[in-house]
PDB file of C-alpha atoms in Angstrom:
ATOM      1  CA  LEU B  63      -3.992  10.051  -5.535  1.00 71.00           C
ATOM      2  CA  GLY B  64       0.119  10.881  -4.909  1.00 68.00           C
ATOM      3  CA  HIS B  65       1.388  12.079  -1.762  1.00 60.00           C
ATOM      4  CA  PRO B  66      -0.687  13.129   1.247  1.00 62.00           C
ATOM      5  CA  PRO B  67      -1.168  17.186   1.473  1.00 42.00           C
ATOM      6  CA  PRO B  68       0.036  18.979   4.064  1.00 38.00           C
ATOM      7  CA  HIS B  69      -0.945  18.182   7.945  1.00 34.00           C
ATOM      8  CA  SER B  70       0.128  18.951  11.221  1.00 28.00           C
ATOM      9  CA  LEU B  71       1.419  16.058  13.801  1.00 27.00           C
ATOM     10  CA  SER B  72       1.065  17.313  17.235  1.00 27.00           C
ATOM     11  CA  GLY B  73       2.243  14.295  19.219  1.00 31.00           C
ATOM     12  CA  ARG B  74      -0.009  11.978  21.246  1.00 31.00           C
ATOM     13  CA  GLY B  75      -0.131   8.521  22.974  1.00 33.00           C
ATOM     14  CA  LEU B  76      -2.200   5.500  22.114  1.00 36.00           C
ATOM     15  CA  ALA B  77      -5.107   4.662  24.327  1.00 33.00           C
ATOM     16  CA  ALA B  78      -4.215   2.996  27.808  1.00 30.00           C
ATOM     17  CA  GLY B  79      -3.241  -0.630  26.997  1.00 34.00           C
ATOM     18  CA  GLY B  80      -2.214   0.263  23.569  1.00 35.00           C
ATOM     19  CA  VAL B  81       1.219   0.256  22.128  1.00 34.00           C
ATOM     20  CA  PRO B  82       3.796   1.559  24.624  1.00 32.00           C
ATOM     21  CA  TRP B  83       5.125   4.784  23.201  1.00 29.00           C
ATOM     22  CA  ARG B  84       6.147   8.073  24.909  1.00 27.00           C
ATOM     23  CA  ALA B  85       3.580  10.872  24.220  1.00 28.00           C
ATOM     24  CA  ALA B  86       6.292  13.438  24.400  1.00 26.00           C
ATOM     25  CA  GLU B  87       7.730  12.777  21.367  1.00 34.00           C
ATOM     26  CA  PRO B  88       6.443  13.767  18.294  1.00 36.00           C
ATOM     27  CA  LEU B  89       3.858  11.236  16.976  1.00 39.00           C
ATOM     28  CA  ALA B  90       5.257  10.775  13.162  1.00 41.00           C
ATOM     29  CA  PRO B  91       8.347  13.436  12.926  1.00 41.00           C
ATOM     30  CA  ALA B  92       8.904  11.114   9.409  1.00 45.00           C
ATOM     31  CA  LEU B  93       5.153  12.210   8.119  1.00 46.00           C
ATOM     32  CA  ALA B  94       5.475  15.740   9.402  1.00 39.00           C
ATOM     33  CA  SER B  95       8.670  16.081   6.981  1.00 42.00           C
ATOM     34  CA  GLN B  96       6.397  14.717   4.087  1.00 41.00           C
ATOM     35  CA  ALA B  97       4.196  18.218   4.665  1.00 34.00           C
ATOM     36  CA  SER B  98       6.846  20.211   3.010  1.00 33.00           C
ATOM     37  CA  ARG B  99       7.606  17.998   0.199  1.00 37.00           C
ATOM     38  CA  ALA B 100       3.824  17.757  -0.011  1.00 34.00           C
ATOM     39  CA  ARG B 101       3.619  21.458  -0.905  1.00 29.00           C
ATOM     40  CA  ARG B 102       6.138  21.419  -3.524  1.00 30.00           C
ATOM     41  CA  LEU B 103       4.724  18.257  -5.209  1.00 32.00           C
ATOM     42  CA  ALA B 104       1.204  18.626  -4.910  1.00 31.00           C
ATOM     43  CA  GLY B 105      -0.989  21.320  -7.107  1.00 28.00           C
ATOM     44  CA  GLY B 106      -4.634  22.013  -7.002  1.00 26.00           C
ATOM     45  CA  PHE B 107      -6.101  18.501  -6.781  1.00 27.00           C
ATOM     46  CA  GLY B 108      -9.199  18.299  -8.417  1.00 28.00           C
ATOM     47  CA  VAL B 109     -11.790  15.082  -8.972  1.00 30.00           C
ATOM     48  CA  ALA B 110     -12.722  16.120 -12.393  1.00 29.00           C
ATOM     49  CA  SER B 111      -9.394  14.215 -14.347  1.00 35.00           C
ATOM     50  CA  VAL B 112      -7.222  11.773 -13.382  1.00 40.00           C
ATOM     51  CA  ALA B 113      -4.351  13.909 -14.708  1.00 38.00           C
ATOM     52  CA  ALA B 114      -5.252  16.689 -12.202  1.00 34.00           C
ATOM     53  CA  LEU B 115      -4.637  14.287  -9.462  1.00 40.00           C
ATOM     54  CA  LEU B 116      -1.103  13.774 -10.410  1.00 41.00           C
ATOM     55  CA  PRO B 117       1.826  15.540  -8.398  1.00 40.00           C
ATOM     56  CA  ALA B 118       2.770  18.659 -10.174  1.00 31.00           C
ATOM     57  CA  ALA B 119       6.395  17.365 -10.142  1.00 28.00           C
ATOM     58  CA  ALA B 120       6.621  13.836  -9.945  1.00 31.00           C
ATOM     59  CA  ALA B 121       9.744  12.245  -8.902  1.00 29.00           C
ATOM     60  CA  THR B 122      11.674   9.982 -11.842  1.00 27.00           C
ATOM     61  CA  HIS B 123      14.583   8.594 -10.298  1.00 28.00           C
ATOM     62  CA  ARG B 124      15.667   5.107 -10.649  1.00 28.00           C
ATOM     63  CA  GLY B 125      17.223   2.478  -8.449  1.00 31.00           C
ATOM     64  CA  ARG B 126      17.475  -1.056  -7.736  1.00 34.00           C
ATOM     65  CA  GLY B 127      14.496  -2.779  -8.455  1.00 36.00           C
ATOM     66  CA  GLY B 128      13.088  -6.535  -8.431  1.00 36.00           C
ATOM     67  CA  ARG B 129      11.963  -8.979 -11.093  1.00 35.00           C
ATOM     68  CA  ARG B 130       9.618  -7.768 -13.554  1.00 35.00           C
ATOM     69  CA  GLY B 131       6.853 -10.206 -13.013  1.00 35.00           C
ATOM     70  CA  ARG B 132       7.240 -12.783 -15.707  1.00 35.00           C
ATOM     71  CA  ARG B 133       7.568 -15.520 -12.966  1.00 38.00           C
ATOM     72  CA  GLY B 134       5.129 -16.114 -10.340  1.00 41.00           C
ATOM     73  CA  VAL B 135       5.613 -18.444  -7.136  1.00 41.00           C
ATOM     74  CA  GLN B 136       3.619 -20.889  -5.437  1.00 42.00           C
ATOM     75  CA  TRP B 137       3.477 -20.870  -1.732  1.00 41.00           C
ATOM     76  CA  HIS B 138       2.741 -24.321  -0.217  1.00 36.00           C
ATOM     77  CA  ALA B 139       0.082 -24.708   2.146  1.00 32.00           C
ATOM     78  CA  SER B 140       2.079 -27.551   4.148  1.00 28.00           C
ATOM     79  CA  ALA B 141       5.590 -25.748   4.191  1.00 29.00           C
ATOM     80  CA  VAL B 142       7.169 -22.481   4.125  1.00 26.00           C
ATOM     81  CA  SER B 143       9.252 -23.328   1.026  1.00 26.00           C
ATOM     82  CA  ALA B 144       8.196 -21.802  -2.154  1.00 26.00           C
ATOM     83  CA  VAL B 145       8.477 -23.474  -5.729  1.00 26.00           C
ATOM     84  CA  GLU B 146       8.446 -21.119  -9.041  1.00 26.00           C
ATOM     85  CA  VAL B 147       5.855 -21.607 -11.430  1.00 25.00           C
ATOM     86  CA  VAL B 148       6.052 -20.049 -14.759  1.00 25.00           C
ATOM     87  CA  GLU B 149       3.238 -17.793 -15.812  1.00 30.00           C
ATOM     88  CA  SER B 150       2.084 -16.696 -19.208  1.00 29.00           C
ATOM     89  CA  ALA B 151       2.490 -12.441 -19.164  1.00 31.00           C
ATOM     90  CA  GLU B 152       2.972 -11.842 -22.961  1.00 36.00           C
ATOM     91  CA  ASP B 153       4.435  -8.133 -23.146  1.00 38.00           C
ATOM     92  CA  SER B 154       4.894  -7.910 -19.567  1.00 38.00           C
ATOM     93  CA  ASP B 155       7.795  -5.569 -19.817  1.00 44.00           C
ATOM     94  CA  GLU B 156       5.065  -2.908 -21.491  1.00 51.00           C
ATOM     95  CA  VAL B 157       2.477  -3.516 -18.925  1.00 63.00           C
ATOM     96  CA  PHE B 158       4.753  -3.105 -15.897  1.00 71.00           C
ATOM     97  CA  GLY B 159       8.406  -1.782 -16.606  1.00 76.00           C
ATOM     98  CA  GLU B 160      11.077  -1.324 -14.489  1.00 86.00           C
ATOM     99  CA  PRO B 161      10.210  -1.013 -10.632  1.00 89.00           C
ATOM    100  CA  GLY B 162      12.047   2.102  -9.596  1.00 91.00           C
ATOM    101  CA  GLN B 163      14.230   1.987  -6.215  1.00 93.00           C
ATOM    102  CA  LEU B 164      13.477   0.230  -3.331  1.00 97.00           C
ATOM    103  CA  PHE B 165      13.765   0.975   0.451  1.00 97.00           C
ATOM    104  CA  ASP B 166      14.483  -1.596   2.646  1.00 97.00           C
ATOM    105  CA  VAL B 167      14.328  -0.659   6.573  1.00 97.00           C
ATOM    106  CA  PRO B 168      15.028  -3.730   8.581  1.00 97.00           C
ATOM    107  CA  ALA B 169      13.476  -4.365  12.281  1.00 98.00           C
ATOM    108  CA  LEU B 170      15.171  -2.932  15.240  1.00 97.00           C
ATOM    109  CA  SER B 171      14.030  -6.081  17.141  1.00 95.00           C
ATOM    110  CA  LYS B 172      14.267 -10.053  15.992  1.00 92.00           C
ATOM    111  CA  ASP B 173      11.432 -10.871  18.524  1.00 93.00           C
ATOM    112  CA  LYS B 174       8.235 -11.512  16.792  1.00 94.00           C
ATOM    113  CA  PRO B 175       9.286 -10.712  13.094  1.00 97.00           C
ATOM    114  CA  ALA B 176       6.863  -9.254  10.756  1.00 98.00           C
ATOM    115  CA  LEU B 177       7.194  -7.799   7.121  1.00 98.00           C
ATOM    116  CA  VAL B 178       5.189  -5.000   5.671  1.00 98.00           C
ATOM    117  CA  VAL B 179       5.160  -3.680   2.250  1.00 98.00           C
ATOM    118  CA  TRP B 180       4.283  -0.006   1.904  1.00 98.00           C
ATOM    119  CA  LEU B 181       2.893   0.856  -1.564  1.00 98.00           C
ATOM    120  CA  HIS B 182       3.005   4.778  -2.451  1.00 97.00           C
ATOM    121  CA  GLY B 183       0.436   6.514  -4.439  1.00 96.00           C
ATOM    122  CA  LEU B 184       0.601   7.659  -7.983  1.00 95.00           C
ATOM    123  CA  GLY B 185       3.461  10.180  -8.728  1.00 93.00           C
ATOM    124  CA  ASP B 186       5.171   9.570  -5.462  1.00 95.00           C
ATOM    125  CA  THR B 187       8.118   6.938  -4.538  1.00 95.00           C
ATOM    126  CA  GLY B 188       9.030   4.515  -1.956  1.00 96.00           C
ATOM    127  CA  LYS B 189      11.407   7.331  -0.466  1.00 94.00           C
ATOM    128  CA  GLY B 190       8.242   9.534   0.054  1.00 89.00           C
ATOM    129  CA  TRP B 191       7.139   7.057   2.661  1.00 95.00           C
ATOM    130  CA  SER B 192      10.225   5.446   4.034  1.00 94.00           C
ATOM    131  CA  ASP B 193      10.591   7.554   6.926  1.00 89.00           C
ATOM    132  CA  THR B 194       7.454   6.090   8.184  1.00 92.00           C
ATOM    133  CA  ALA B 195       9.233   3.071   9.298  1.00 96.00           C
ATOM    134  CA  PRO B 196      11.232   4.624  12.049  1.00 95.00           C
ATOM    135  CA  ALA B 197       8.359   6.612  13.268  1.00 93.00           C
ATOM    136  CA  LEU B 198       6.307   3.190  13.758  1.00 96.00           C
ATOM    137  CA  HIS B 199       9.474   1.670  15.270  1.00 96.00           C
ATOM    138  CA  ALA B 200       9.291   4.427  17.625  1.00 95.00           C
ATOM    139  CA  MET B 201       5.552   3.782  18.449  1.00 95.00           C
ATOM    140  CA  GLY B 202       6.334   0.232  19.702  1.00 95.00           C
ATOM    141  CA  LEU B 203       6.606  -1.812  16.921  1.00 97.00           C
ATOM    142  CA  PRO B 204      10.535  -2.387  16.402  1.00 97.00           C
ATOM    143  CA  PHE B 205       9.687  -5.930  15.056  1.00 97.00           C
ATOM    144  CA  LEU B 206       8.642  -4.603  11.725  1.00 98.00           C
ATOM    145  CA  HIS B 207      10.667  -5.025   8.541  1.00 98.00           C
ATOM    146  CA  PHE B 208       9.374  -2.713   6.370  1.00 98.00           C
ATOM    147  CA  LEU B 209       9.561  -2.865   2.401  1.00 98.00           C
ATOM    148  CA  PHE B 210       9.164   0.468   0.297  1.00 98.00           C
ATOM    149  CA  PRO B 211       8.882  -0.387  -3.252  1.00 98.00           C
ATOM    150  CA  THR B 212       8.661   2.479  -6.230  1.00 97.00           C
ATOM    151  CA  ALA B 213       6.509   2.095  -8.885  1.00 96.00           C
ATOM    152  CA  PRO B 214       7.599   1.918 -12.566  1.00 95.00           C
ATOM    153  CA  LEU B 215       7.551   4.967 -14.547  1.00 93.00           C
ATOM    154  CA  ARG B 216       4.377   5.066 -17.393  1.00 86.00           C
ATOM    155  CA  SER B 217       4.205   7.725 -19.554  1.00 73.00           C
ATOM    156  CA  SER B 218       0.482   6.764 -21.197  1.00 51.00           C
ATOM    157  CA  ALA B 219      -1.458   6.008 -17.974  1.00 45.00           C
ATOM    158  CA  ASN B 220      -3.664   7.821 -15.905  1.00 47.00           C
ATOM    159  CA  GLY B 221      -3.801  10.726 -18.701  1.00 45.00           C
ATOM    160  CA  SER B 222      -0.738  12.083 -17.590  1.00 43.00           C
ATOM    161  CA  GLY B 223      -0.218  14.064 -20.887  1.00 46.00           C
ATOM    162  CA  GLY B 224       2.526  16.841 -21.079  1.00 47.00           C
ATOM    163  CA  ARG B 225       3.569  15.862 -17.224  1.00 58.00           C
ATOM    164  CA  GLY B 226       5.606  13.041 -18.721  1.00 71.00           C
ATOM    165  CA  PRO B 227       6.471   9.904 -17.303  1.00 86.00           C
ATOM    166  CA  THR B 228       5.472   9.159 -13.375  1.00 91.00           C
ATOM    167  CA  PRO B 229       5.384   6.400 -10.984  1.00 95.00           C
ATOM    168  CA  SER B 230       2.429   4.545 -11.384  1.00 95.00           C
ATOM    169  CA  TRP B 231       1.365   1.127 -10.364  1.00 96.00           C
ATOM    170  CA  TYR B 232      -1.314   0.579 -12.887  1.00 95.00           C
ATOM    171  CA  GLU B 233      -3.521   2.726 -15.074  1.00 93.00           C
ATOM    172  CA  VAL B 234      -6.475   4.477 -13.345  1.00 93.00           C
ATOM    173  CA  GLU B 235      -9.289   5.091 -15.723  1.00 89.00           C
ATOM    174  CA  THR B 236     -11.778   5.673 -13.387  1.00 92.00           C
ATOM    175  CA  LEU B 237     -12.403   6.481  -9.479  1.00 93.00           C
ATOM    176  CA  ASP B 238     -16.174   5.615  -9.935  1.00 92.00           C
ATOM    177  CA  SER B 239     -16.922   2.464  -7.380  1.00 90.00           C
ATOM    178  CA  ASP B 240     -19.879   1.454  -9.744  1.00 91.00           C
ATOM    179  CA  ALA B 241     -17.611   1.852 -13.226  1.00 94.00           C
ATOM    180  CA  ILE B 242     -14.784  -0.245 -11.297  1.00 94.00           C
ATOM    181  CA  ALA B 243     -17.420  -3.043 -10.515  1.00 92.00           C
ATOM    182  CA  ALA B 244     -18.438  -3.276 -14.149  1.00 93.00           C
ATOM    183  CA  MET B 245     -15.232  -3.784 -15.460  1.00 94.00           C
ATOM    184  CA  PRO B 246     -14.398  -6.638 -17.750  1.00 94.00           C
ATOM    185  CA  SER B 247     -10.988  -7.155 -15.884  1.00 94.00           C
ATOM    186  CA  PRO B 248      -8.975  -5.408 -13.489  1.00 95.00           C
ATOM    187  CA  PRO B 249      -6.772  -2.372 -14.710  1.00 95.00           C
ATOM    188  CA  ARG B 250      -3.825  -2.426 -17.340  1.00 94.00           C
ATOM    189  CA  GLY B 251      -0.924  -2.970 -14.812  1.00 95.00           C
ATOM    190  CA  LEU B 252      -2.425  -4.045 -12.166  1.00 96.00           C
ATOM    191  CA  GLU B 253      -1.678  -8.008 -12.263  1.00 96.00           C
ATOM    192  CA  GLU B 254       1.876  -7.480 -13.026  1.00 96.00           C
ATOM    193  CA  ALA B 255       2.194  -5.026 -10.094  1.00 97.00           C
ATOM    194  CA  ALA B 256       0.478  -7.619  -7.811  1.00 98.00           C
ATOM    195  CA  GLN B 257       3.125 -10.235  -9.042  1.00 97.00           C
ATOM    196  CA  TYR B 258       5.818  -7.929  -8.365  1.00 97.00           C
ATOM    197  CA  VAL B 259       4.669  -7.586  -4.530  1.00 98.00           C
ATOM    198  CA  LEU B 260       4.460 -11.255  -4.271  1.00 98.00           C
ATOM    199  CA  ASP B 261       7.729 -11.732  -5.642  1.00 97.00           C
ATOM    200  CA  LEU B 262       9.151  -9.245  -2.988  1.00 98.00           C
ATOM    201  CA  VAL B 263       7.406 -10.938  -0.222  1.00 98.00           C
ATOM    202  CA  GLU B 264       8.864 -14.462  -1.351  1.00 97.00           C
ATOM    203  CA  PRO B 265      12.119 -14.675  -0.284  1.00 97.00           C
ATOM    204  CA  TYR B 266      11.010 -13.822   3.331  1.00 98.00           C
ATOM    205  CA  ILE B 267       8.677 -16.875   3.173  1.00 97.00           C
ATOM    206  CA  ARG B 268      11.388 -19.034   1.744  1.00 97.00           C
ATOM    207  CA  ARG B 269      13.224 -18.254   4.865  1.00 96.00           C
ATOM    208  CA  GLY B 270      10.468 -19.271   7.178  1.00 96.00           C
ATOM    209  CA  LEU B 271       8.370 -16.112   7.773  1.00 97.00           C
ATOM    210  CA  ASP B 272       5.029 -16.895   8.008  1.00 97.00           C
ATOM    211  CA  PRO B 273       2.613 -15.520   5.551  1.00 98.00           C
ATOM    212  CA  SER B 274       0.428 -14.437   8.420  1.00 97.00           C
ATOM    213  CA  ARG B 275       3.047 -12.274   9.560  1.00 98.00           C
ATOM    214  CA  VAL B 276       3.006 -10.226   6.281  1.00 98.00           C
ATOM    215  CA  ILE B 277       1.112  -6.870   5.821  1.00 98.00           C
ATOM    216  CA  LEU B 278       0.555  -5.030   3.085  1.00 98.00           C
ATOM    217  CA  ALA B 279      -0.283  -1.148   3.094  1.00 98.00           C
ATOM    218  CA  GLY B 280      -0.956   1.259   0.553  1.00 98.00           C
ATOM    219  CA  TYR B 281      -1.675   4.659   0.201  1.00 98.00           C
ATOM    220  CA  SER B 282      -4.299   5.758  -2.743  1.00 97.00           C
ATOM    221  CA  GLN B 283      -3.497   4.265  -5.487  1.00 97.00           C
ATOM    222  CA  GLY B 284      -0.988   1.852  -3.331  1.00 98.00           C
ATOM    223  CA  ALA B 285      -4.164   0.765  -1.176  1.00 98.00           C
ATOM    224  CA  GLY B 286      -5.837  -0.560  -4.493  1.00 98.00           C
ATOM    225  CA  LEU B 287      -2.917  -2.206  -5.160  1.00 98.00           C
ATOM    226  CA  ALA B 288      -2.261  -3.806  -1.582  1.00 98.00           C
ATOM    227  CA  LEU B 289      -5.776  -5.365  -1.616  1.00 98.00           C
ATOM    228  CA  ALA B 290      -5.258  -6.693  -5.107  1.00 98.00           C
ATOM    229  CA  THR B 291      -2.092  -8.278  -4.360  1.00 98.00           C
ATOM    230  CA  ALA B 292      -3.583 -10.214  -1.120  1.00 98.00           C
ATOM    231  CA  CYS B 293      -6.866 -11.256  -3.344  1.00 97.00           C
ATOM    232  CA  ARG B 294      -3.958 -13.340  -5.391  1.00 97.00           C
ATOM    233  CA  ALA B 295      -1.866 -14.521  -2.582  1.00 97.00           C
ATOM    234  CA  PRO B 296      -1.431 -18.100  -2.522  1.00 96.00           C
ATOM    235  CA  ARG B 297      -1.590 -18.211   1.230  1.00 96.00           C
ATOM    236  CA  PRO B 298      -3.599 -15.887   3.492  1.00 97.00           C
ATOM    237  CA  LEU B 299      -1.298 -12.817   4.440  1.00 98.00           C
ATOM    238  CA  GLY B 300      -1.580 -10.988   8.154  1.00 98.00           C
ATOM    239  CA  GLY B 301      -3.882  -8.035   6.480  1.00 98.00           C
ATOM    240  CA  VAL B 302      -4.260  -4.935   4.381  1.00 98.00           C
ATOM    241  CA  LEU B 303      -4.059  -1.303   5.431  1.00 98.00           C
ATOM    242  CA  MET B 304      -5.697   0.980   2.733  1.00 98.00           C
ATOM    243  CA  LEU B 305      -5.267   4.671   3.494  1.00 98.00           C
ATOM    244  CA  SER B 306      -7.443   7.010   1.671  1.00 98.00           C
ATOM    245  CA  GLY B 307      -7.682   4.625  -1.190  1.00 98.00           C
ATOM    246  CA  TRP B 308     -10.425   2.328  -3.431  1.00 97.00           C
ATOM    247  CA  VAL B 309     -10.931  -0.880  -4.535  1.00 97.00           C
ATOM    248  CA  ALA B 310      -9.073  -0.798  -8.289  1.00 97.00           C
ATOM    249  CA  GLU B 311     -10.986  -3.951  -9.784  1.00 97.00           C
ATOM    250  CA  PRO B 312     -14.141  -5.837  -9.843  1.00 96.00           C
ATOM    251  CA  LEU B 313     -14.395  -8.040  -6.799  1.00 94.00           C
ATOM    252  CA  GLU B 314     -16.631 -10.590  -7.996  1.00 87.00           C
ATOM    253  CA  ASN B 315     -14.886 -13.086  -8.175  1.00 85.00           C
ATOM    254  CA  ARG B 316     -12.323 -12.234  -5.730  1.00 89.00           C
ATOM    255  CA  ARG B 317     -12.369 -12.122  -2.004  1.00 89.00           C
ATOM    256  CA  PRO B 318      -9.542 -11.394   0.483  1.00 94.00           C
ATOM    257  CA  THR B 319      -8.442 -14.176   2.710  1.00 95.00           C
ATOM    258  CA  CYS B 320      -7.127 -11.761   5.270  1.00 97.00           C
ATOM    259  CA  PRO B 321      -8.526  -8.923   7.285  1.00 98.00           C
ATOM    260  CA  VAL B 322      -8.773  -5.060   5.207  1.00 98.00           C
ATOM    261  CA  TRP B 323      -8.729  -2.305   7.156  1.00 98.00           C
ATOM    262  CA  MET B 324      -9.723   0.867   5.384  1.00 98.00           C
ATOM    263  CA  PHE B 325      -8.605   4.434   6.656  1.00 98.00           C
ATOM    264  CA  HIS B 326     -10.144   7.706   5.208  1.00 98.00           C
ATOM    265  CA  GLY B 327     -10.770  11.189   5.281  1.00 98.00           C
ATOM    266  CA  GLY B 328     -14.107  12.677   6.094  1.00 97.00           C
ATOM    267  CA  LEU B 329     -13.330  15.539   3.560  1.00 97.00           C
ATOM    268  CA  ASP B 330     -11.163  13.880   1.230  1.00 97.00           C
ATOM    269  CA  PRO B 331     -11.842  15.606  -2.192  1.00 96.00           C
ATOM    270  CA  VAL B 332      -9.727  13.054  -4.356  1.00 95.00           C
ATOM    271  CA  ILE B 333     -11.473  10.001  -3.068  1.00 96.00           C
ATOM    272  CA  PRO B 334     -14.850  11.006  -1.512  1.00 96.00           C
ATOM    273  CA  LEU B 335     -15.794   9.110   1.724  1.00 97.00           C
ATOM    274  CA  ALA B 336     -19.117   8.120  -0.124  1.00 96.00           C
ATOM    275  CA  THR B 337     -16.878   6.239  -2.712  1.00 96.00           C
ATOM    276  CA  ALA B 338     -14.830   4.877   0.124  1.00 97.00           C
ATOM    277  CA  ARG B 339     -17.681   3.450   2.035  1.00 97.00           C
ATOM    278  CA  CYS B 340     -18.769   2.088  -1.556  1.00 96.00           C
ATOM    279  CA  CYS B 341     -15.621   0.073  -1.529  1.00 96.00           C
ATOM    280  CA  PHE B 342     -16.367  -1.048   2.155  1.00 97.00           C
ATOM    281  CA  GLY B 343     -19.802  -2.416   1.228  1.00 96.00           C
ATOM    282  CA  MET B 344     -18.085  -4.127  -1.998  1.00 95.00           C
ATOM    283  CA  LEU B 345     -15.669  -5.858   0.471  1.00 96.00           C
ATOM    284  CA  GLN B 346     -18.681  -6.698   2.929  1.00 96.00           C
ATOM    285  CA  ASN B 347     -20.482  -8.203  -0.219  1.00 94.00           C
ATOM    286  CA  THR B 348     -17.362 -10.812  -0.338  1.00 94.00           C
ATOM    287  CA  GLY B 349     -17.518 -11.877   2.873  1.00 94.00           C
ATOM    288  CA  ALA B 350     -14.322 -10.441   4.054  1.00 95.00           C
ATOM    289  CA  ARG B 351     -13.136  -9.547   7.310  1.00 96.00           C
ATOM    290  CA  THR B 352     -13.033  -5.431   6.953  1.00 97.00           C
ATOM    291  CA  SER B 353     -12.977  -2.628   9.211  1.00 97.00           C
ATOM    292  CA  PHE B 354     -13.758   1.212   8.302  1.00 98.00           C
ATOM    293  CA  TYR B 355     -12.286   4.154  10.025  1.00 97.00           C
ATOM    294  CA  SER B 356     -13.211   7.778   9.140  1.00 97.00           C
ATOM    295  CA  TYR B 357     -11.453  11.017  10.400  1.00 97.00           C
ATOM    296  CA  PRO B 358     -13.912  14.284   9.919  1.00 96.00           C
ATOM    297  CA  GLY B 359     -12.171  17.217   8.779  1.00 95.00           C
ATOM    298  CA  LEU B 360      -9.465  15.074   7.077  1.00 97.00           C
ATOM    299  CA  LYS B 361      -8.855  15.613   3.396  1.00 96.00           C
ATOM    300  CA  HIS B 362      -6.609  13.200   1.103  1.00 96.00           C
ATOM    301  CA  GLY B 363      -3.701  12.815   3.719  1.00 94.00           C
ATOM    302  CA  VAL B 364      -2.844  11.422   6.774  1.00 93.00           C
ATOM    303  CA  ALA B 365      -3.588  12.775  10.459  1.00 92.00           C
ATOM    304  CA  ASP B 366      -2.472  11.771  13.907  1.00 91.00           C
ATOM    305  CA  GLU B 367      -5.419  10.076  14.833  1.00 94.00           C
ATOM    306  CA  GLU B 368      -5.241   7.607  11.986  1.00 96.00           C
ATOM    307  CA  VAL B 369      -1.205   7.088  12.742  1.00 95.00           C
ATOM    308  CA  THR B 370      -2.319   6.162  16.238  1.00 94.00           C
ATOM    309  CA  ASP B 371      -5.255   3.765  14.594  1.00 97.00           C
ATOM    310  CA  ILE B 372      -2.595   2.220  12.446  1.00 97.00           C
ATOM    311  CA  ALA B 373       0.015   1.358  14.905  1.00 97.00           C
ATOM    312  CA  GLN B 374      -2.423  -0.220  17.137  1.00 97.00           C
ATOM    313  CA  THR B 375      -3.910  -2.014  14.160  1.00 98.00           C
ATOM    314  CA  LEU B 376      -0.874  -3.353  13.432  1.00 97.00           C
ATOM    315  CA  TYR B 377       0.162  -3.747  17.180  1.00 96.00           C
ATOM    316  CA  GLU B 378      -3.163  -6.417  17.703  1.00 96.00           C
ATOM    317  CA  ALA B 379      -2.775  -7.939  14.105  1.00 97.00           C
ATOM    318  CA  LEU B 380       1.023  -9.095  14.845  1.00 95.00           C
ATOM    319  CA  TYR B 381       2.020  -8.759  18.669  1.00 86.00           C
TER     320      TYR B 381
END
C-alpha cells in the first residue's frame, strides 16, 4: 500500500510520434533511486492484514502543511475565480489531522501550463515521489508543475498497531471491492483528504488555470484518494492516474467527470489484478471514461513500460 518495491529501470524511449525524449538517458533515474529506499522500508508484504502492508519504518517528519479542510471551495463554471463556502466538518482535525510536508516542483516551461498533484501510498511521504517530477520533465513534459503533499499521521487507522503513527490519507478497512461497494459511507478521513487536495488546487484555479489542466495522480492508497477528489471537484478536471490502486468508496452516487487511467501490475500481491479489474468495472458502470493498462510480471510497484505509458498519457491529455 505504501512505497513501490525494488524494480529495474533500464532506459527506453516512447513509441514513434510520442513524447520527445532521448532514449540514451535512464528512463526514470528518480524512480530508480526509490528502489534502494524501498528496500529499507518494505518488509514482507502480505494481503491477510492491512497492517502487514505498512512499510516497516514509515517516515514521520512534518513540515509545511495546508489548510485542514474546514473550508471548501466552489469553482464557478462561468469564470476561473473561486468563492469559498463554509462546510460543516465537525471534528475535522481528528478525522484528517495536520498534513505533512508539501513538496512543490515548478514547471520548467511556461508554455501550456498544467498542474499534477501526486498522492503517495500508505506509510510513505510526498518526498518519496518528488523526484518523479524531473524525470517526467526530461521526458518531454517540462510544462508540468508538480505538487507532492504528505498525508497526516494517523495512529489508530489501518490497524497500524504497535508501528505507531504513520502517514495515511484515510482509514483502509478492506481491500475487497465487493465490501467497498457495500459500504454505507466513504472510509473515515476520505472526504476530508479529498477536500484538502481540492484546497491545494484552488489557488491555481484562482490565478487562471483551467481545471481541465489539472491532473490527479496517486499510487496505491493515493490512487483511491485521487479518484475520490475528482468525483468531488466542482468542475471537471483533466484526468486521474491510478497506479497500483483501488476504488476506495462506493460509486453508486458518484461519477468522475474526467478520464480515469488505471495502471496495474499483473502479479501485484497487495492489490491483486482481479481486484483492480473489478474496480475498473465499477468505473465503467458509472459511465466514466476509463482505460486499463496491465503489466505482466510487475508486482506492487512501477516498471519502465508503465512510466512510458504514464508520460504518453500526460502528453496526449495536456499537450
